[in-house]
């Protein structure tokens, strides 16, 4: 199943098993954690809107033992503030080669790429998505990103899509049998 579904019981068993093994989720920022729009003040100040439920999803991931990271192609003080508020394990801004940045995150955090998920929305995310065990697209992602995704959220970027992925992983981990 490649389409998002809020009823996680309906997800195929292979996807649930993959989600249960995730130890790190990497999120793009603009178009995933935000709706992709930029708001500019008269003084050049940049504003972004982040969904509160996505932030709570980050907390749920951490409580489940899953690390959280973010990669952004842009630089923004709003992103620094939000990532710090959410206690994200690692984040990078100004990423023009997200595959390299993704691999660098894995090395710093000591995570195997077979235990990673990546949530993206645009073609700049494709190189990192190719490396992730679970590539995911937001509902309003570019068609090439949707085509690469193993799963697609039902909600768009900045509208709770990140929370959907968080819930998928947390629910799958809770349903997975404990190791003996």
PDB file of C-alpha atoms in Angstrom:
ATOM      1  CA  UNK A   1       0.000   0.000   0.000  1.00  0.00           C
ATOM      2  CA  UNK A   2       1.514   3.333  -0.992  1.00  0.00           C
ATOM      3  CA  UNK A   3      -1.291   5.580   0.081  1.00  0.00           C
ATOM      4  CA  UNK A   4      -1.578   7.028   3.557  1.00  0.00           C
ATOM      5  CA  UNK A   5      -4.361   5.676   5.726  1.00  0.00           C
ATOM      6  CA  UNK A   6      -5.246   6.941   9.174  1.00  0.00           C
ATOM      7  CA  UNK A   7      -6.463   3.445  10.045  1.00  0.00           C
ATOM      8  CA  UNK A   8      -3.041   1.895  10.598  1.00  0.00           C
ATOM      9  CA  UNK A   9      -4.624  -1.531  11.079  1.00  0.00           C
ATOM     10  CA  UNK A  10      -5.311  -1.496   7.336  1.00  0.00           C
ATOM     11  CA  UNK A  11      -1.628  -1.123   6.476  1.00  0.00           C
ATOM     12  CA  UNK A  12       0.095  -4.116   4.970  1.00  0.00           C
ATOM     13  CA  UNK A  13       2.159  -6.248   7.317  1.00  0.00           C
ATOM     14  CA  UNK A  14       5.441  -5.524   5.479  1.00  0.00           C
ATOM     15  CA  UNK A  15       5.020  -1.775   5.971  1.00  0.00           C
ATOM     16  CA  UNK A  16       4.094  -2.226   9.646  1.00  0.00           C
ATOM     17  CA  UNK A  17       7.159  -4.432  10.213  1.00  0.00           C
ATOM     18  CA  UNK A  18       9.379  -1.865   8.497  1.00  0.00           C
ATOM     19  CA  UNK A  19       7.885   0.975  10.559  1.00  0.00           C
ATOM     20  CA  UNK A  20       8.462  -1.006  13.766  1.00  0.00           C
ATOM     21  CA  UNK A  21      12.219  -1.178  12.996  1.00  0.00           C
ATOM     22  CA  UNK A  22      12.670   2.578  12.524  1.00  0.00           C
ATOM     23  CA  UNK A  23      15.200   4.135  14.915  1.00  0.00           C
ATOM     24  CA  UNK A  24      15.544   7.536  13.216  1.00  0.00           C
ATOM     25  CA  UNK A  25      13.059   9.702  11.344  1.00  0.00           C
ATOM     26  CA  UNK A  26      14.454  12.522   9.223  1.00  0.00           C
ATOM     27  CA  UNK A  27      12.089  15.297   8.174  1.00  0.00           C
ATOM     28  CA  UNK A  28      12.454  17.918   5.484  1.00  0.00           C
ATOM     29  CA  UNK A  29      11.303  21.297   6.828  1.00  0.00           C
ATOM     30  CA  UNK A  30       9.754  23.552   4.164  1.00  0.00           C
ATOM     31  CA  UNK A  31       6.781  21.764   2.625  1.00  0.00           C
ATOM     32  CA  UNK A  32       6.786  19.010   5.278  1.00  0.00           C
ATOM     33  CA  UNK A  33       6.891  20.634   8.713  1.00  0.00           C
ATOM     34  CA  UNK A  34       5.510  23.826   7.132  1.00  0.00           C
ATOM     35  CA  UNK A  35       3.091  24.254   4.249  1.00  0.00           C
ATOM     36  CA  UNK A  36       5.962  25.500   2.107  1.00  0.00           C
ATOM     37  CA  UNK A  37       4.886  29.133   2.058  1.00  0.00           C
ATOM     38  CA  UNK A  38       7.231  31.884   3.231  1.00  0.00           C
ATOM     39  CA  UNK A  39       5.889  34.935   5.009  1.00  0.00           C
ATOM     40  CA  UNK A  40       8.162  37.973   4.837  1.00  0.00           C
ATOM     41  CA  UNK A  41       7.816  41.040   7.043  1.00  0.00           C
ATOM     42  CA  UNK A  42       8.591  44.553   5.822  1.00  0.00           C
ATOM     43  CA  UNK A  43      11.971  44.330   7.546  1.00  0.00           C
ATOM     44  CA  UNK A  44      12.825  41.057   5.778  1.00  0.00           C
ATOM     45  CA  UNK A  45      11.990  38.882   8.779  1.00  0.00           C
ATOM     46  CA  UNK A  46      10.903  35.421   7.667  1.00  0.00           C
ATOM     47  CA  UNK A  47       7.938  33.725   9.323  1.00  0.00           C
ATOM     48  CA  UNK A  48       6.867  30.085   9.082  1.00  0.00           C
ATOM     49  CA  UNK A  49       3.908  28.218  10.519  1.00  0.00           C
ATOM     50  CA  UNK A  50       4.489  24.823  12.145  1.00  0.00           C
ATOM     51  CA  UNK A  51       1.691  22.436  13.131  1.00  0.00           C
ATOM     52  CA  UNK A  52       1.472  21.791  16.882  1.00  0.00           C
ATOM     53  CA  UNK A  53       0.420  18.166  16.366  1.00  0.00           C
ATOM     54  CA  UNK A  54       3.607  17.482  14.412  1.00  0.00           C
ATOM     55  CA  UNK A  55       5.587  18.719  17.402  1.00  0.00           C
ATOM     56  CA  UNK A  56       3.693  16.402  19.727  1.00  0.00           C
ATOM     57  CA  UNK A  57       4.455  13.566  17.315  1.00  0.00           C
ATOM     58  CA  UNK A  58       8.177  14.283  17.770  1.00  0.00           C
ATOM     59  CA  UNK A  59       7.677  13.912  21.532  1.00  0.00           C
ATOM     60  CA  UNK A  60       5.887  10.582  21.021  1.00  0.00           C
ATOM     61  CA  UNK A  61       8.752   9.328  18.841  1.00  0.00           C
ATOM     62  CA  UNK A  62      11.316  10.269  21.484  1.00  0.00           C
ATOM     63  CA  UNK A  63       9.256   8.525  24.182  1.00  0.00           C
ATOM     64  CA  UNK A  64       9.239   5.417  21.962  1.00  0.00           C
ATOM     65  CA  UNK A  65      13.039   5.552  21.689  1.00  0.00           C
ATOM     66  CA  UNK A  66      13.124   6.897  18.125  1.00  0.00           C
ATOM     67  CA  UNK A  67      15.516   9.710  17.246  1.00  0.00           C
ATOM     68  CA  UNK A  68      14.341  12.736  15.247  1.00  0.00           C
ATOM     69  CA  UNK A  69      16.342  14.832  12.774  1.00  0.00           C
ATOM     70  CA  UNK A  70      15.609  17.485  10.165  1.00  0.00           C
ATOM     71  CA  UNK A  71      17.281  18.633   6.955  1.00  0.00           C
ATOM     72  CA  UNK A  72      16.374  21.949   5.342  1.00  0.00           C
ATOM     73  CA  UNK A  73      17.513  23.381   2.048  1.00  0.00           C
ATOM     74  CA  UNK A  74      16.976  26.893   3.412  1.00  0.00           C
ATOM     75  CA  UNK A  75      18.375  28.747   6.401  1.00  0.00           C
ATOM     76  CA  UNK A  76      15.976  30.327   8.866  1.00  0.00           C
ATOM     77  CA  UNK A  77      16.091  31.473  12.467  1.00  0.00           C
ATOM     78  CA  UNK A  78      12.488  30.256  12.799  1.00  0.00           C
ATOM     79  CA  UNK A  79      13.667  26.720  12.032  1.00  0.00           C
ATOM     80  CA  UNK A  80      16.442  26.946  14.627  1.00  0.00           C
ATOM     81  CA  UNK A  81      13.951  28.066  17.244  1.00  0.00           C
ATOM     82  CA  UNK A  82      11.398  25.359  16.418  1.00  0.00           C
ATOM     83  CA  UNK A  83      13.957  22.541  16.253  1.00  0.00           C
ATOM     84  CA  UNK A  84      15.396  23.626  19.599  1.00  0.00           C
ATOM     85  CA  UNK A  85      11.890  23.795  21.129  1.00  0.00           C
ATOM     86  CA  UNK A  86      11.172  20.273  19.884  1.00  0.00           C
ATOM     87  CA  UNK A  87      14.512  18.948  21.166  1.00  0.00           C
ATOM     88  CA  UNK A  88      15.341  17.460  17.773  1.00  0.00           C
ATOM     89  CA  UNK A  89      18.405  15.205  18.013  1.00  0.00           C
ATOM     90  CA  UNK A  90      20.099  16.837  15.004  1.00  0.00           C
ATOM     91  CA  UNK A  91      19.188  19.287  12.286  1.00  0.00           C
ATOM     92  CA  UNK A  92      20.974  20.900   9.404  1.00  0.00           C
ATOM     93  CA  UNK A  93      20.106  23.933   7.316  1.00  0.00           C
ATOM     94  CA  UNK A  94      21.343  25.037   3.901  1.00  0.00           C
ATOM     95  CA  UNK A  95      21.431  21.429   2.689  1.00  0.00           C
ATOM     96  CA  UNK A  96      21.983  21.286  -1.054  1.00  0.00           C
ATOM     97  CA  UNK A  97      23.033  17.611  -1.129  1.00  0.00           C
ATOM     98  CA  UNK A  98      20.589  15.928   1.199  1.00  0.00           C
ATOM     99  CA  UNK A  99      21.997  12.464   0.524  1.00  0.00           C
ATOM    100  CA  UNK A 100      25.368  13.509   1.968  1.00  0.00           C
ATOM    101  CA  UNK A 101      23.728  15.281   4.899  1.00  0.00           C
ATOM    102  CA  UNK A 102      21.506  12.247   5.533  1.00  0.00           C
ATOM    103  CA  UNK A 103      24.523   9.913   5.644  1.00  0.00           C
ATOM    104  CA  UNK A 104      26.346  12.346   7.916  1.00  0.00           C
ATOM    105  CA  UNK A 105      23.384  12.325  10.330  1.00  0.00           C
ATOM    106  CA  UNK A 106      23.473   8.526  10.392  1.00  0.00           C
ATOM    107  CA  UNK A 107      27.181   8.500  11.154  1.00  0.00           C
ATOM    108  CA  UNK A 108      26.869  11.062  13.964  1.00  0.00           C
ATOM    109  CA  UNK A 109      23.864   9.323  15.517  1.00  0.00           C
ATOM    110  CA  UNK A 110      25.187   5.782  15.011  1.00  0.00           C
ATOM    111  CA  UNK A 111      22.120   4.573  13.105  1.00  0.00           C
ATOM    112  CA  UNK A 112      22.059   2.092  10.208  1.00  0.00           C
ATOM    113  CA  UNK A 113      20.192   3.388   7.164  1.00  0.00           C
ATOM    114  CA  UNK A 114      17.994   0.264   7.216  1.00  0.00           C
ATOM    115  CA  UNK A 115      16.455   1.696  10.405  1.00  0.00           C
ATOM    116  CA  UNK A 116      15.556   5.102   8.945  1.00  0.00           C
ATOM    117  CA  UNK A 117      12.533   6.888   7.561  1.00  0.00           C
ATOM    118  CA  UNK A 118      12.607  10.114   5.553  1.00  0.00           C
ATOM    119  CA  UNK A 119       9.600  12.389   4.972  1.00  0.00           C
ATOM    120  CA  UNK A 120       9.934  14.696   1.978  1.00  0.00           C
ATOM    121  CA  UNK A 121       7.921  16.798  -0.426  1.00  0.00           C
ATOM    122  CA  UNK A 122      10.106  17.996  -3.313  1.00  0.00           C
ATOM    123  CA  UNK A 123      12.767  16.748  -5.715  1.00  0.00           C
ATOM    124  CA  UNK A 124      15.627  18.006  -3.505  1.00  0.00           C
ATOM    125  CA  UNK A 125      14.541  15.261  -1.065  1.00  0.00           C
ATOM    126  CA  UNK A 126      14.829  12.402  -3.578  1.00  0.00           C
ATOM    127  CA  UNK A 127      18.534  11.590  -2.972  1.00  0.00           C
ATOM    128  CA  UNK A 128      17.940  11.204   0.777  1.00  0.00           C
ATOM    129  CA  UNK A 129      14.701   9.294   0.224  1.00  0.00           C
ATOM    130  CA  UNK A 130      16.591   6.769  -1.924  1.00  0.00           C
ATOM    131  CA  UNK A 131      18.850   6.032   1.066  1.00  0.00           C
ATOM    132  CA  UNK A 132      16.102   5.619   3.671  1.00  0.00           C
ATOM    133  CA  UNK A 133      14.556   2.250   4.437  1.00  0.00           C
ATOM    134  CA  UNK A 134      11.136   3.917   4.591  1.00  0.00           C
ATOM    135  CA  UNK A 135      10.774   6.814   2.131  1.00  0.00           C
ATOM    136  CA  UNK A 136       7.561   8.755   2.789  1.00  0.00           C
ATOM    137  CA  UNK A 137       5.908  11.659   0.949  1.00  0.00           C
ATOM    138  CA  UNK A 138       3.407  14.219   2.167  1.00  0.00           C
ATOM    139  CA  UNK A 139       0.062  14.159   0.348  1.00  0.00           C
ATOM    140  CA  UNK A 140       0.810  17.323  -1.631  1.00  0.00           C
ATOM    141  CA  UNK A 141       4.359  16.322  -2.608  1.00  0.00           C
ATOM    142  CA  UNK A 142       5.806  16.684  -6.098  1.00  0.00           C
ATOM    143  CA  UNK A 143       4.709  13.745  -8.326  1.00  0.00           C
ATOM    144  CA  UNK A 144       8.263  12.318  -8.522  1.00  0.00           C
ATOM    145  CA  UNK A 145       8.475  12.281  -4.726  1.00  0.00           C
ATOM    146  CA  UNK A 146       5.088  10.582  -4.449  1.00  0.00           C
ATOM    147  CA  UNK A 147       6.230   7.983  -6.997  1.00  0.00           C
ATOM    148  CA  UNK A 148       9.315   7.119  -4.928  1.00  0.00           C
ATOM    149  CA  UNK A 149       7.504   6.936  -1.595  1.00  0.00           C
ATOM    150  CA  UNK A 150       6.758   3.633   0.112  1.00  0.00           C
ATOM    151  CA  UNK A 151       3.927   5.402   1.944  1.00  0.00           C
ATOM    152  CA  UNK A 152       2.096   8.709   1.383  1.00  0.00           C
ATOM    153  CA  UNK A 153       0.433  10.654   4.172  1.00  0.00           C
ATOM    154  CA  UNK A 154      -3.193  11.710   3.822  1.00  0.00           C
ATOM    155  CA  UNK A 155      -2.402  15.238   5.017  1.00  0.00           C
ATOM    156  CA  UNK A 156      -0.303  17.864   3.304  1.00  0.00           C
ATOM    157  CA  UNK A 157       2.895  19.469   4.522  1.00  0.00           C
ATOM    158  CA  UNK A 158       2.434  21.735   7.535  1.00  0.00           C
ATOM    159  CA  UNK A 159      -1.025  20.284   8.134  1.00  0.00           C
ATOM    160  CA  UNK A 160      -0.190  17.301  10.331  1.00  0.00           C
ATOM    161  CA  UNK A 161       1.561  15.032   7.808  1.00  0.00           C
ATOM    162  CA  UNK A 162       4.585  14.603  10.074  1.00  0.00           C
ATOM    163  CA  UNK A 163       2.300  13.500  12.916  1.00  0.00           C
ATOM    164  CA  UNK A 164       0.804  10.822  10.658  1.00  0.00           C
ATOM    165  CA  UNK A 165       4.258   9.322  10.124  1.00  0.00           C
ATOM    166  CA  UNK A 166       5.071   9.614  13.836  1.00  0.00           C
ATOM    167  CA  UNK A 167       1.840   7.790  14.704  1.00  0.00           C
ATOM    168  CA  UNK A 168       2.518   5.075  12.110  1.00  0.00           C
ATOM    169  CA  UNK A 169       5.928   4.351  13.627  1.00  0.00           C
ATOM    170  CA  UNK A 170       4.854   4.566  17.275  1.00  0.00           C
ATOM    171  CA  UNK A 171       1.793   2.372  16.641  1.00  0.00           C
ATOM    172  CA  UNK A 172       3.883  -0.197  14.739  1.00  0.00           C
ATOM    173  CA  UNK A 173       6.508  -0.310  17.504  1.00  0.00           C
ATOM    174  CA  UNK A 174       3.823  -0.805  20.162  1.00  0.00           C
ATOM    175  CA  UNK A 175       2.248  -3.637  18.156  1.00  0.00           C
ATOM    176  CA  UNK A 176       5.564  -5.377  17.413  1.00  0.00           C
ATOM    177  CA  UNK A 177       6.391  -8.409  19.542  1.00  0.00           C
ATOM    178  CA  UNK A 178       9.101  -7.812  22.118  1.00  0.00           C
ATOM    179  CA  UNK A 179      12.464  -9.481  21.422  1.00  0.00           C
ATOM    180  CA  UNK A 180      13.020 -12.625  23.477  1.00  0.00           C
TER     181      UNK A 180
END
